[in-house]
PDB file of N, CA and C in Angstrom:
ATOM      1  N   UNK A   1       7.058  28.061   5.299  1.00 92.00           N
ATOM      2  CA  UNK A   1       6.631  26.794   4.750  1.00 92.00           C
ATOM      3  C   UNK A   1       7.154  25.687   5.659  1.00 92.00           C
ATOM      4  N   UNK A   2       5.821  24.619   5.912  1.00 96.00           N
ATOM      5  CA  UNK A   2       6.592  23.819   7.170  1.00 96.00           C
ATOM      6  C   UNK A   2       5.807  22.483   6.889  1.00 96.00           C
ATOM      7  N   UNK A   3       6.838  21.511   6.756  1.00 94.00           N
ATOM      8  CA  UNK A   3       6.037  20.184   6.585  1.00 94.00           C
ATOM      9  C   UNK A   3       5.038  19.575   6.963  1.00 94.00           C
ATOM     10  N   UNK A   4       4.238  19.027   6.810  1.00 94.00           N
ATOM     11  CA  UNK A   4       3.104  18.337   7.771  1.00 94.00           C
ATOM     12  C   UNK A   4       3.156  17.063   7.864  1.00 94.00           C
ATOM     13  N   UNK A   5       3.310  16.253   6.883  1.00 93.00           N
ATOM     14  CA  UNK A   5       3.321  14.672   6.875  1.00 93.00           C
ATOM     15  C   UNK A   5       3.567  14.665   4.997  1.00 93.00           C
ATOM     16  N   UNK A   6       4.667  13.172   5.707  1.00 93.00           N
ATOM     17  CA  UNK A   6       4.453  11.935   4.508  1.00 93.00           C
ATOM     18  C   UNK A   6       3.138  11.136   3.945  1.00 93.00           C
ATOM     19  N   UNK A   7       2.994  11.537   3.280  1.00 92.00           N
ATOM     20  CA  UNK A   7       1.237  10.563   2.501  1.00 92.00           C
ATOM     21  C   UNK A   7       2.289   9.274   1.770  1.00 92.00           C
ATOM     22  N   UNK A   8       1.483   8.198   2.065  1.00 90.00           N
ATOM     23  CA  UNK A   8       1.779   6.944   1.790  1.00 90.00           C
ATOM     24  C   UNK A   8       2.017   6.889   0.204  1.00 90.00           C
ATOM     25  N   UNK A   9       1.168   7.543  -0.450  1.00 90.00           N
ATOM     26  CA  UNK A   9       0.857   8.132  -1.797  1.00 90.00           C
ATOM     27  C   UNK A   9       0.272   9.475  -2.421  1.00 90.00           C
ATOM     28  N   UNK A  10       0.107   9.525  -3.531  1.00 92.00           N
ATOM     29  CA  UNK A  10       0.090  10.801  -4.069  1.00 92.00           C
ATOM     30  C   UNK A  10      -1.268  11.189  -3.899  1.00 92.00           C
ATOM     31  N   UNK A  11      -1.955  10.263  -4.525  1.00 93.00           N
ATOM     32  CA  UNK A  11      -3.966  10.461  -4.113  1.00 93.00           C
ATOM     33  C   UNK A  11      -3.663  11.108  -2.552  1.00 93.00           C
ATOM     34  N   UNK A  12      -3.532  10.176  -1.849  1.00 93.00           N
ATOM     35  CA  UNK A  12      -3.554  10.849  -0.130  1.00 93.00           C
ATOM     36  C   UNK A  12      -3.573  12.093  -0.127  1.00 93.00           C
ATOM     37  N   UNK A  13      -2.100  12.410  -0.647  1.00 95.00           N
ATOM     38  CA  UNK A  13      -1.312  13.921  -0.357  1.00 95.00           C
ATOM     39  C   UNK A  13      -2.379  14.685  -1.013  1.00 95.00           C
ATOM     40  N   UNK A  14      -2.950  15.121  -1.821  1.00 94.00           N
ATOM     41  CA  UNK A  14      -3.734  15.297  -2.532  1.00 94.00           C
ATOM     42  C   UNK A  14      -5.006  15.494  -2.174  1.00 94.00           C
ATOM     43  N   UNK A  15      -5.542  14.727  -1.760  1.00 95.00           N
ATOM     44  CA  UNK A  15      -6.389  15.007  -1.076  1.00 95.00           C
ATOM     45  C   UNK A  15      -6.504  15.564   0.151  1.00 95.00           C
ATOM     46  N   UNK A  16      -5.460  15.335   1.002  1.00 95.00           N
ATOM     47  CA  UNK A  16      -5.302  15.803   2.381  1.00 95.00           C
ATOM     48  C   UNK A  16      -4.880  17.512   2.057  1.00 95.00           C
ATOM     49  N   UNK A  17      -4.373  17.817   0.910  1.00 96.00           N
ATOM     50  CA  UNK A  17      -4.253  19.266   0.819  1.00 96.00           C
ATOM     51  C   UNK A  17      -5.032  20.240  -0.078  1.00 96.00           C
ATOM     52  N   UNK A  18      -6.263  19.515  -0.529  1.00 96.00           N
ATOM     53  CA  UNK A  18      -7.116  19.978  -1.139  1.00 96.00           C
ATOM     54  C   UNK A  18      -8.216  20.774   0.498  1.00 96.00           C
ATOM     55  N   UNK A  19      -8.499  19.783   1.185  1.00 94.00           N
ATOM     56  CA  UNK A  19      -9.131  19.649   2.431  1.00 94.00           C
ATOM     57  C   UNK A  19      -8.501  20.308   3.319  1.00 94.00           C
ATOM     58  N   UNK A  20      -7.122  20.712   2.935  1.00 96.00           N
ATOM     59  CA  UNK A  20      -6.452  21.559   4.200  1.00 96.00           C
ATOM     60  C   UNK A  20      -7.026  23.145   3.551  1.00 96.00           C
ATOM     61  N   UNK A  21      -6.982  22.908   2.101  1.00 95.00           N
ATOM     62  CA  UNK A  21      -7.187  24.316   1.346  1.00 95.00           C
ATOM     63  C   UNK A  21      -8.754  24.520   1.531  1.00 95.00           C
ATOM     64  N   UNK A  22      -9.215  23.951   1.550  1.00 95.00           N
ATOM     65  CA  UNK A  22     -10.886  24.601   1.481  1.00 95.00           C
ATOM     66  C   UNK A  22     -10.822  24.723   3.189  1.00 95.00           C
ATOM     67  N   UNK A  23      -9.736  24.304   3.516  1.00 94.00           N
ATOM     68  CA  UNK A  23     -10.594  24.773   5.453  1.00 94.00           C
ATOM     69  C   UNK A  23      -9.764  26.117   5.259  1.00 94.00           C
ATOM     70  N   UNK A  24      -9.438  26.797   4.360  1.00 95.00           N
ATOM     71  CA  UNK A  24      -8.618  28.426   4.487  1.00 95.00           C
ATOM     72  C   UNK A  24      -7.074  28.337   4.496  1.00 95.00           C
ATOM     73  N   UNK A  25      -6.399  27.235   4.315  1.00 95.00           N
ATOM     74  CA  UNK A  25      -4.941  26.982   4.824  1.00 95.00           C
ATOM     75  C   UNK A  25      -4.279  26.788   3.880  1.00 95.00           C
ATOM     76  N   UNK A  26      -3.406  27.281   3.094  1.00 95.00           N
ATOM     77  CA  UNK A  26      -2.312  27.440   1.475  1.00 95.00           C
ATOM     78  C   UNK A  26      -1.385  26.635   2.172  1.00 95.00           C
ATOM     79  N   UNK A  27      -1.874  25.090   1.560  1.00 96.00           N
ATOM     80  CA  UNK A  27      -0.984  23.834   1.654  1.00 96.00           C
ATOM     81  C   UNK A  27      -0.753  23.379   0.192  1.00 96.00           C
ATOM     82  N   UNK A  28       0.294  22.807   0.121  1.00 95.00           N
ATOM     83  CA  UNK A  28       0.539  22.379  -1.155  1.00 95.00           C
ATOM     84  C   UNK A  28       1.276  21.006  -0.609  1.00 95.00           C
ATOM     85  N   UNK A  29       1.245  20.038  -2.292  1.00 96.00           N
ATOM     86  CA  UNK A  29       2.584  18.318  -2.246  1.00 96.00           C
ATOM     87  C   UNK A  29       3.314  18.743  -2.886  1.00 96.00           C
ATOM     88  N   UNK A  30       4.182  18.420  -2.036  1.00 93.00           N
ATOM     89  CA  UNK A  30       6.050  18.157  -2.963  1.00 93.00           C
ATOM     90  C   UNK A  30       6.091  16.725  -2.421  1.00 93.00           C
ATOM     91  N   UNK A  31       7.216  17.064  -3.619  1.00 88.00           N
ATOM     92  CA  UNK A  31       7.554  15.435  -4.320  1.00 88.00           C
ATOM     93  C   UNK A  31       6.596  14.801  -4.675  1.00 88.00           C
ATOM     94  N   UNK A  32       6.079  15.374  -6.242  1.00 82.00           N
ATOM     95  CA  UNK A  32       4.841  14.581  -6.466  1.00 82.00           C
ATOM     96  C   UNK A  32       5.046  13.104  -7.240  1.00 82.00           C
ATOM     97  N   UNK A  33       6.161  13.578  -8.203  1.00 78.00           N
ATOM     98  CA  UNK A  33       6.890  12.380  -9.020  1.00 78.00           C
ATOM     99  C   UNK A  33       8.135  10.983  -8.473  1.00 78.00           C
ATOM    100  N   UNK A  34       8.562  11.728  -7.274  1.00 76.00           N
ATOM    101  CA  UNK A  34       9.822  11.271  -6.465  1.00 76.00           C
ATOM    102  C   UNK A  34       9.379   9.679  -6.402  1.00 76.00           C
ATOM    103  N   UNK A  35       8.129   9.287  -6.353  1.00 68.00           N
ATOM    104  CA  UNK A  35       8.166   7.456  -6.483  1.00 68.00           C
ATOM    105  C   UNK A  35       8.982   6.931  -7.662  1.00 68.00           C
ATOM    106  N   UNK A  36       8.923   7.342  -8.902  1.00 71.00           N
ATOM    107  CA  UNK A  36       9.251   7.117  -9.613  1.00 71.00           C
ATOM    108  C   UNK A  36      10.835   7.003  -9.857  1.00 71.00           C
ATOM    109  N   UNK A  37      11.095   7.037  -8.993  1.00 76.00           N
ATOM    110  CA  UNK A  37      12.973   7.209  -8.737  1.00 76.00           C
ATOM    111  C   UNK A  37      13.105   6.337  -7.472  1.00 76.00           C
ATOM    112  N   UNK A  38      12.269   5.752  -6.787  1.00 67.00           N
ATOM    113  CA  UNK A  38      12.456   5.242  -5.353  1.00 67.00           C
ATOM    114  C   UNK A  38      13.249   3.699  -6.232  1.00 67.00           C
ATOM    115  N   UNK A  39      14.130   3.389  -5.186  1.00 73.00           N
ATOM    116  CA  UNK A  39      14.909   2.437  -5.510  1.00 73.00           C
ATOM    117  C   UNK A  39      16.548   3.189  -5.577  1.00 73.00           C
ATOM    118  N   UNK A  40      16.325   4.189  -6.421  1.00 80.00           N
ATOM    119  CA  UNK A  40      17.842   4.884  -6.457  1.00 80.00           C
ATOM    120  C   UNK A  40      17.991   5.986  -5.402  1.00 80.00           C
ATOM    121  N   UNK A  41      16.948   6.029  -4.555  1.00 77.00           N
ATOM    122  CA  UNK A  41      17.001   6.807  -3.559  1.00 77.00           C
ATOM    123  C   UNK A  41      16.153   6.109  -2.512  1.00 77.00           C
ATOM    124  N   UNK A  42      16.185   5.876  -1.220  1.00 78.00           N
ATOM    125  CA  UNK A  42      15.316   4.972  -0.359  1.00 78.00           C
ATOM    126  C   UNK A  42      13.651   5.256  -0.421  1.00 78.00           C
ATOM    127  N   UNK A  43      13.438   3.896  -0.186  1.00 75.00           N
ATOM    128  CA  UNK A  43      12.235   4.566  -0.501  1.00 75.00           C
ATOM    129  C   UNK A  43      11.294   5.551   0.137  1.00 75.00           C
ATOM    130  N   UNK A  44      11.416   5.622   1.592  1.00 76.00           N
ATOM    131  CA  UNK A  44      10.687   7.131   2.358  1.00 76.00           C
ATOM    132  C   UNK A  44      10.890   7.949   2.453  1.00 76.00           C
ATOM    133  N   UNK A  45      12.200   8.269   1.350  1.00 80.00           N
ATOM    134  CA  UNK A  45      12.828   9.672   0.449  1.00 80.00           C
ATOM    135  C   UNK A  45      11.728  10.030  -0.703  1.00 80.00           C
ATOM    136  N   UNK A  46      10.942   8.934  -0.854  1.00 83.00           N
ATOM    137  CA  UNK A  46      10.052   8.643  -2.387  1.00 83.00           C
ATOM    138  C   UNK A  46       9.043   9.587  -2.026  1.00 83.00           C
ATOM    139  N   UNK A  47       8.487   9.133  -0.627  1.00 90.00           N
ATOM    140  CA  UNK A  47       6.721   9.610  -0.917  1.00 90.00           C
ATOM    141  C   UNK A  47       6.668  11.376  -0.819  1.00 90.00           C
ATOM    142  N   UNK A  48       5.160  11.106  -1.383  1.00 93.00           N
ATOM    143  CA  UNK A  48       4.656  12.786  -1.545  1.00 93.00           C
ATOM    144  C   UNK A  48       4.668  12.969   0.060  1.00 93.00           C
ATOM    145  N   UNK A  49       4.804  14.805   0.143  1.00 94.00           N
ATOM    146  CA  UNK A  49       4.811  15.523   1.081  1.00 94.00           C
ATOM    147  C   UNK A  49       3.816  16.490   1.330  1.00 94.00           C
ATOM    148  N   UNK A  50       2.623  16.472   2.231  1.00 96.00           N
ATOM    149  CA  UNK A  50       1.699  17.976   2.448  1.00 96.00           C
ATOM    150  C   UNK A  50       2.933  18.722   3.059  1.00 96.00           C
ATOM    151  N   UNK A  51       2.794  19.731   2.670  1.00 96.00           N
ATOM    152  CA  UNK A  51       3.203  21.140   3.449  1.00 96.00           C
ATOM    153  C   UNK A  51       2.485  22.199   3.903  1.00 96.00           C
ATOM    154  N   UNK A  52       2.637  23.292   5.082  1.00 96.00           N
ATOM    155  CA  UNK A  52       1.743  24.109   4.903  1.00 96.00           C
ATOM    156  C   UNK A  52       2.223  25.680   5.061  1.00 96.00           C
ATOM    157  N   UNK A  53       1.745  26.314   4.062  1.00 95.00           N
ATOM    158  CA  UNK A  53       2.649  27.415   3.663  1.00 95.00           C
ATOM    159  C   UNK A  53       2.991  28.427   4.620  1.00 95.00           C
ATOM    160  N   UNK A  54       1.678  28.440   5.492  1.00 94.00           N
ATOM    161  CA  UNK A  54       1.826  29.519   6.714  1.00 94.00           C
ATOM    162  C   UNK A  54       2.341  28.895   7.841  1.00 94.00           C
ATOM    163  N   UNK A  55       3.425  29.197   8.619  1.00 92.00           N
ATOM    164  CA  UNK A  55       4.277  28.768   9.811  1.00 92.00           C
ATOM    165  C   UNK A  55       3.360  28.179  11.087  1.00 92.00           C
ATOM    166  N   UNK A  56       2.612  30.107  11.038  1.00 94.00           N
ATOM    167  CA  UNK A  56       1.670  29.957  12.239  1.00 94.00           C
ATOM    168  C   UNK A  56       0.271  29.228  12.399  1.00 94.00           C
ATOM    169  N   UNK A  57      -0.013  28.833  11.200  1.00 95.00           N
ATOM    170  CA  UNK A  57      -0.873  27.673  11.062  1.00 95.00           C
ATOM    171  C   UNK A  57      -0.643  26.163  11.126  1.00 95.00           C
ATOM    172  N   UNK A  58       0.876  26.110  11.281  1.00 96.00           N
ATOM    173  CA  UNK A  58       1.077  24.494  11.633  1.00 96.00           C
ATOM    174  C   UNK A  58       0.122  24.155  12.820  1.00 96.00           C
ATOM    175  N   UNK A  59      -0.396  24.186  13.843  1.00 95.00           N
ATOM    176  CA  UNK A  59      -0.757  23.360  14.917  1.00 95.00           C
ATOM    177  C   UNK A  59      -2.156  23.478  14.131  1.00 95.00           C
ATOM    178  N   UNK A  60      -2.716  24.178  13.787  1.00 95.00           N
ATOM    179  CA  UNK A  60      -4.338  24.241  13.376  1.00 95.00           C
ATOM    180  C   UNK A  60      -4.194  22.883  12.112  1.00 95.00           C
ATOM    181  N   UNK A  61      -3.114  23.229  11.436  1.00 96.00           N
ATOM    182  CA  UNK A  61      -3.157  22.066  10.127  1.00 96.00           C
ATOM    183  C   UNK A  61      -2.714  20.875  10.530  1.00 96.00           C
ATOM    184  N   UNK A  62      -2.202  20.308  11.195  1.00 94.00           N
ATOM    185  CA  UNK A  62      -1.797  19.610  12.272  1.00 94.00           C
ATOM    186  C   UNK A  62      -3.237  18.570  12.447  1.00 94.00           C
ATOM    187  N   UNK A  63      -3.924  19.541  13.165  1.00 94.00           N
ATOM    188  CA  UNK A  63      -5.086  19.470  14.053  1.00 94.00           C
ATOM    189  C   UNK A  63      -6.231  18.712  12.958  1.00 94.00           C
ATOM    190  N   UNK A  64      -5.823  19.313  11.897  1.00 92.00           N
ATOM    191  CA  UNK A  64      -7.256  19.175  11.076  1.00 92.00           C
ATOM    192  C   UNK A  64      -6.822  18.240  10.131  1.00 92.00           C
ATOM    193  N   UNK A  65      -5.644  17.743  10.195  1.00 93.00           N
ATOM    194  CA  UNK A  65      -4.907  16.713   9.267  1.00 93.00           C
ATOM    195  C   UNK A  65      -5.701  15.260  10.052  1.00 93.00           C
ATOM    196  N   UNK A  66      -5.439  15.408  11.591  1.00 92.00           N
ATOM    197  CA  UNK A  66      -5.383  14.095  12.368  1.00 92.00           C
ATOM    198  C   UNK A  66      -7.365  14.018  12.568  1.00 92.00           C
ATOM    199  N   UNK A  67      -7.793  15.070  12.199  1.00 88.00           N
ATOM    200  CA  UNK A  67      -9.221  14.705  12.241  1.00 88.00           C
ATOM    201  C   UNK A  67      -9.587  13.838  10.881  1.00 88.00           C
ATOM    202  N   UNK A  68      -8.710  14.539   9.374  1.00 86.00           N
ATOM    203  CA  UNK A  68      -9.386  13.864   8.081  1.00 86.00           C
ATOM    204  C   UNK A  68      -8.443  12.345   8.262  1.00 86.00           C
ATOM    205  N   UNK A  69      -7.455  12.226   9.021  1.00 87.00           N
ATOM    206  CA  UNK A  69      -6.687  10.842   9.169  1.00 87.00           C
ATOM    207  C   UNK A  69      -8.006   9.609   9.910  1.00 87.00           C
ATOM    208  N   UNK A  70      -8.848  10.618  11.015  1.00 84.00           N
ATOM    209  CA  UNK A  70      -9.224   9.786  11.912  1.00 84.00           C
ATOM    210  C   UNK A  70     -10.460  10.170  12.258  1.00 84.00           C
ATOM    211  N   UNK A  71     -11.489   9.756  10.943  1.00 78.00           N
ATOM    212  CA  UNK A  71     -12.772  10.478  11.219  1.00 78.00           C
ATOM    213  C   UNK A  71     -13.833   9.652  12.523  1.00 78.00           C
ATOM    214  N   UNK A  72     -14.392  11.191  12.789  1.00 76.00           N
ATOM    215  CA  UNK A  72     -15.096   9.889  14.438  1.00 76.00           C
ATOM    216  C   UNK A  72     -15.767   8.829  14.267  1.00 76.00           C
ATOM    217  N   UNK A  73     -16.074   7.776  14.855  1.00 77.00           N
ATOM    218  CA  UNK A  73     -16.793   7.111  14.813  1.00 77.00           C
ATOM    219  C   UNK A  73     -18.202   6.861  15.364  1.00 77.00           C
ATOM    220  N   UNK A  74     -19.085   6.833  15.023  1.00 79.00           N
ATOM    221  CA  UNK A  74     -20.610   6.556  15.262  1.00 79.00           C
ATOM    222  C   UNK A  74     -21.306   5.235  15.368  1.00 79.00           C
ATOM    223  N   UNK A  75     -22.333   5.727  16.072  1.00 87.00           N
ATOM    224  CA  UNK A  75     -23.178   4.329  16.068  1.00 87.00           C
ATOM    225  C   UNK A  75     -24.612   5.098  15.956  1.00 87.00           C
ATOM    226  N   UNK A  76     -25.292   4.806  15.194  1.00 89.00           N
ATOM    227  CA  UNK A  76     -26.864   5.473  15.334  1.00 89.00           C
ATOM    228  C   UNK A  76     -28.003   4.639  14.313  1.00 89.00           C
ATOM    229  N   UNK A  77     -29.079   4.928  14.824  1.00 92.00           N
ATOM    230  CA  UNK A  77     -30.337   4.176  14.249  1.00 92.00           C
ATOM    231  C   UNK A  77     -31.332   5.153  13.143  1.00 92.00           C
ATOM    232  N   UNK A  78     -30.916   4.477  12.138  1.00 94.00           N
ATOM    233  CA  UNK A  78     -31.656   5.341  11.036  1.00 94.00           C
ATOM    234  C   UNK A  78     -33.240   5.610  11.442  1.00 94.00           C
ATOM    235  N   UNK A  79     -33.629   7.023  11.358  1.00 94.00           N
ATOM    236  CA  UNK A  79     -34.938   7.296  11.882  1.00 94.00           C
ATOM    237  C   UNK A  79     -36.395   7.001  11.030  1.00 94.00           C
ATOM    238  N   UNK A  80     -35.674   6.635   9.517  1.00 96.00           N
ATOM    239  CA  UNK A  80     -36.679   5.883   8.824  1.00 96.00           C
ATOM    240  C   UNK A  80     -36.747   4.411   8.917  1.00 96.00           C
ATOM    241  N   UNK A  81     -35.920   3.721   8.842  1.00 96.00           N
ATOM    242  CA  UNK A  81     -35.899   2.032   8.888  1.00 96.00           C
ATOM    243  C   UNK A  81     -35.177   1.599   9.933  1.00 96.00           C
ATOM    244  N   UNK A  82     -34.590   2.323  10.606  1.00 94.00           N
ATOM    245  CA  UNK A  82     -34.113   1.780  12.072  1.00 94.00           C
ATOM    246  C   UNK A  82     -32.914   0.932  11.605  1.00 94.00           C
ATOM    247  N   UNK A  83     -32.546   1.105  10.761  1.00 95.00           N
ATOM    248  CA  UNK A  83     -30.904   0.001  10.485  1.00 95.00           C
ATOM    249  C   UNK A  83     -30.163   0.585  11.079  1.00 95.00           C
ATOM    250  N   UNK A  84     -29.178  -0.006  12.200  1.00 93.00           N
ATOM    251  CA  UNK A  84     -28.140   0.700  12.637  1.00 93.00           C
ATOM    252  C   UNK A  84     -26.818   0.254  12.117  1.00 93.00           C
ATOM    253  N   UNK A  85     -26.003   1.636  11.656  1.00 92.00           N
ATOM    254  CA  UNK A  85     -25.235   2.413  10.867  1.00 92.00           C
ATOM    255  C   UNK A  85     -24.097   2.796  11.722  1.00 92.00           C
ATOM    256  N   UNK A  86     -23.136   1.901  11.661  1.00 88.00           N
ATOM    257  CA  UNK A  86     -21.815   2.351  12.339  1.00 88.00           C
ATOM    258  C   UNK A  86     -20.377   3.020  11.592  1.00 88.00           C
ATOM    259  N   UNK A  87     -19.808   3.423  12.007  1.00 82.00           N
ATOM    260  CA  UNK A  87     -19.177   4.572  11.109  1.00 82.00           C
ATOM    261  C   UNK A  87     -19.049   6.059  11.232  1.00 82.00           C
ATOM    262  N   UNK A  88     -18.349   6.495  10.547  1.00 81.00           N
ATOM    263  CA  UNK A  88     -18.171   8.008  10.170  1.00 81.00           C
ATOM    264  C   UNK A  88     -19.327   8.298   8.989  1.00 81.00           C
ATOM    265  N   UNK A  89     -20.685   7.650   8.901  1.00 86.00           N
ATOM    266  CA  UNK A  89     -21.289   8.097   7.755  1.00 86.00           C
ATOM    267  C   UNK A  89     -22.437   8.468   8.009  1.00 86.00           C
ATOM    268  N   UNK A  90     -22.688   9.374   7.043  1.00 87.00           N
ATOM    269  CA  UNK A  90     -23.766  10.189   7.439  1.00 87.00           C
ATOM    270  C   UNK A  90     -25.090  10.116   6.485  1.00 87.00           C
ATOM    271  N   UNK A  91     -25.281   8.818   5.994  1.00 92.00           N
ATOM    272  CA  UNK A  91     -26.423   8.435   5.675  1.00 92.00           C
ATOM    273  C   UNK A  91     -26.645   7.035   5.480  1.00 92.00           C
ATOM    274  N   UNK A  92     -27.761   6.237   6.170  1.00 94.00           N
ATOM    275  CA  UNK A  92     -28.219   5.012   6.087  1.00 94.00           C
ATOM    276  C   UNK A  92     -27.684   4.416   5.109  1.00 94.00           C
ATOM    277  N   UNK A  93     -27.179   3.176   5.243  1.00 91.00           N
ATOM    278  CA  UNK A  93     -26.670   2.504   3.805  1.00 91.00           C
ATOM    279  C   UNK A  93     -27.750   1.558   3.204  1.00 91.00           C
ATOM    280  N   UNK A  94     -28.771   1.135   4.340  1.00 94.00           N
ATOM    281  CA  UNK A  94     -29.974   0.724   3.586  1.00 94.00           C
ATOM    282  C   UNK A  94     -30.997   1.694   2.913  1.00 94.00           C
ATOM    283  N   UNK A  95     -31.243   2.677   3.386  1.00 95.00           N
ATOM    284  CA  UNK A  95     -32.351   3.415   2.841  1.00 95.00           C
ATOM    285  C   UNK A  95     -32.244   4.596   2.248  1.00 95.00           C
ATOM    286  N   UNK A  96     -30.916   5.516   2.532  1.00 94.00           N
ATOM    287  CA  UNK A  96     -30.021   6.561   1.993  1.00 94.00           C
ATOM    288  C   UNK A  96     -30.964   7.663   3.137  1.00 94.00           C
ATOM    289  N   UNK A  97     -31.570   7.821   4.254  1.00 94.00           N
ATOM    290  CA  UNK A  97     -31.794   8.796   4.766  1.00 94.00           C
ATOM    291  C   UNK A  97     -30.412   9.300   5.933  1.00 94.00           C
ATOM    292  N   UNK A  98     -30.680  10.886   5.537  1.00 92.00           N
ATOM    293  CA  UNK A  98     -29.363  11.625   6.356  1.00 92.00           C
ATOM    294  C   UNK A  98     -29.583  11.100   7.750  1.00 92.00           C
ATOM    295  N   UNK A  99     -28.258  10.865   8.308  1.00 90.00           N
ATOM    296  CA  UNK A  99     -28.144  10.830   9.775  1.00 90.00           C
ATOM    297  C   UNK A  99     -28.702  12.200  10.379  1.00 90.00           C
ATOM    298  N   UNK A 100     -29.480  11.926  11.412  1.00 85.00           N
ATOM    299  CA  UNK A 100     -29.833  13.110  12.185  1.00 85.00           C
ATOM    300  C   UNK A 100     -29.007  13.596  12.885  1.00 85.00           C
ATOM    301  N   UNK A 101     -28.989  14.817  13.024  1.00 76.00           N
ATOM    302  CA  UNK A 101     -27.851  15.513  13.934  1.00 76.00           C
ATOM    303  C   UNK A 101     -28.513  15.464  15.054  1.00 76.00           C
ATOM    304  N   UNK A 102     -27.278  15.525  16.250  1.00 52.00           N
ATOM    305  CA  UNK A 102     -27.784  15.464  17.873  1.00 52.00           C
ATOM    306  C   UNK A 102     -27.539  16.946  18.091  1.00 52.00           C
TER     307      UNK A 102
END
């Protein structure tokens, strides 16, 4: 069992180890409650913790942490209305058609 990161908050942690778990990887948060005591203990003693249970999967969870931290960015022209759509998103925000894959 080997740490991965401090989440700012609990949603984060949470989510970041739900997403570590559906990519195949038995991550779990500790310190889910520990805010609730911050003050009598500092506070970046407080926040939640991903962990990830398998050793030899740290660099892969690692890897796939700093992709859901830092999703790519795009630029593309919706192929129905031509609005261009910048972002990590994958459908027109004017017209709701899917981004085409390259």
């Amino acid at each position: 069992m080997k740490r991965l990161i401090a989440a700012p908050n609990l949603a984060l942690a949470t989510l970041w180890a739900d997403q570590l778990c559906g990519a195949g990887m038995d991550a779990t948060v500790q310190r889910h409650w520990a805010g609730s005591i911050a003050g009598e203990i500092p506070v970046d003693q407080a926040l939640p913790e991903v962990w990830v249970m398998d050793e030899t999967r740290y660099a892969e969870a690692l890897s796939l942490l700093d992709e859901l931290r830092n999703p790519p960015w795009y630029r593309w022209a919706c192929p129905a209305c031509r609005e261009q759509v910048d972002g990590p998103f994958e459908q027109c925000w004017n017209c709701g058609t899917q981004r085409p894959w390259a």
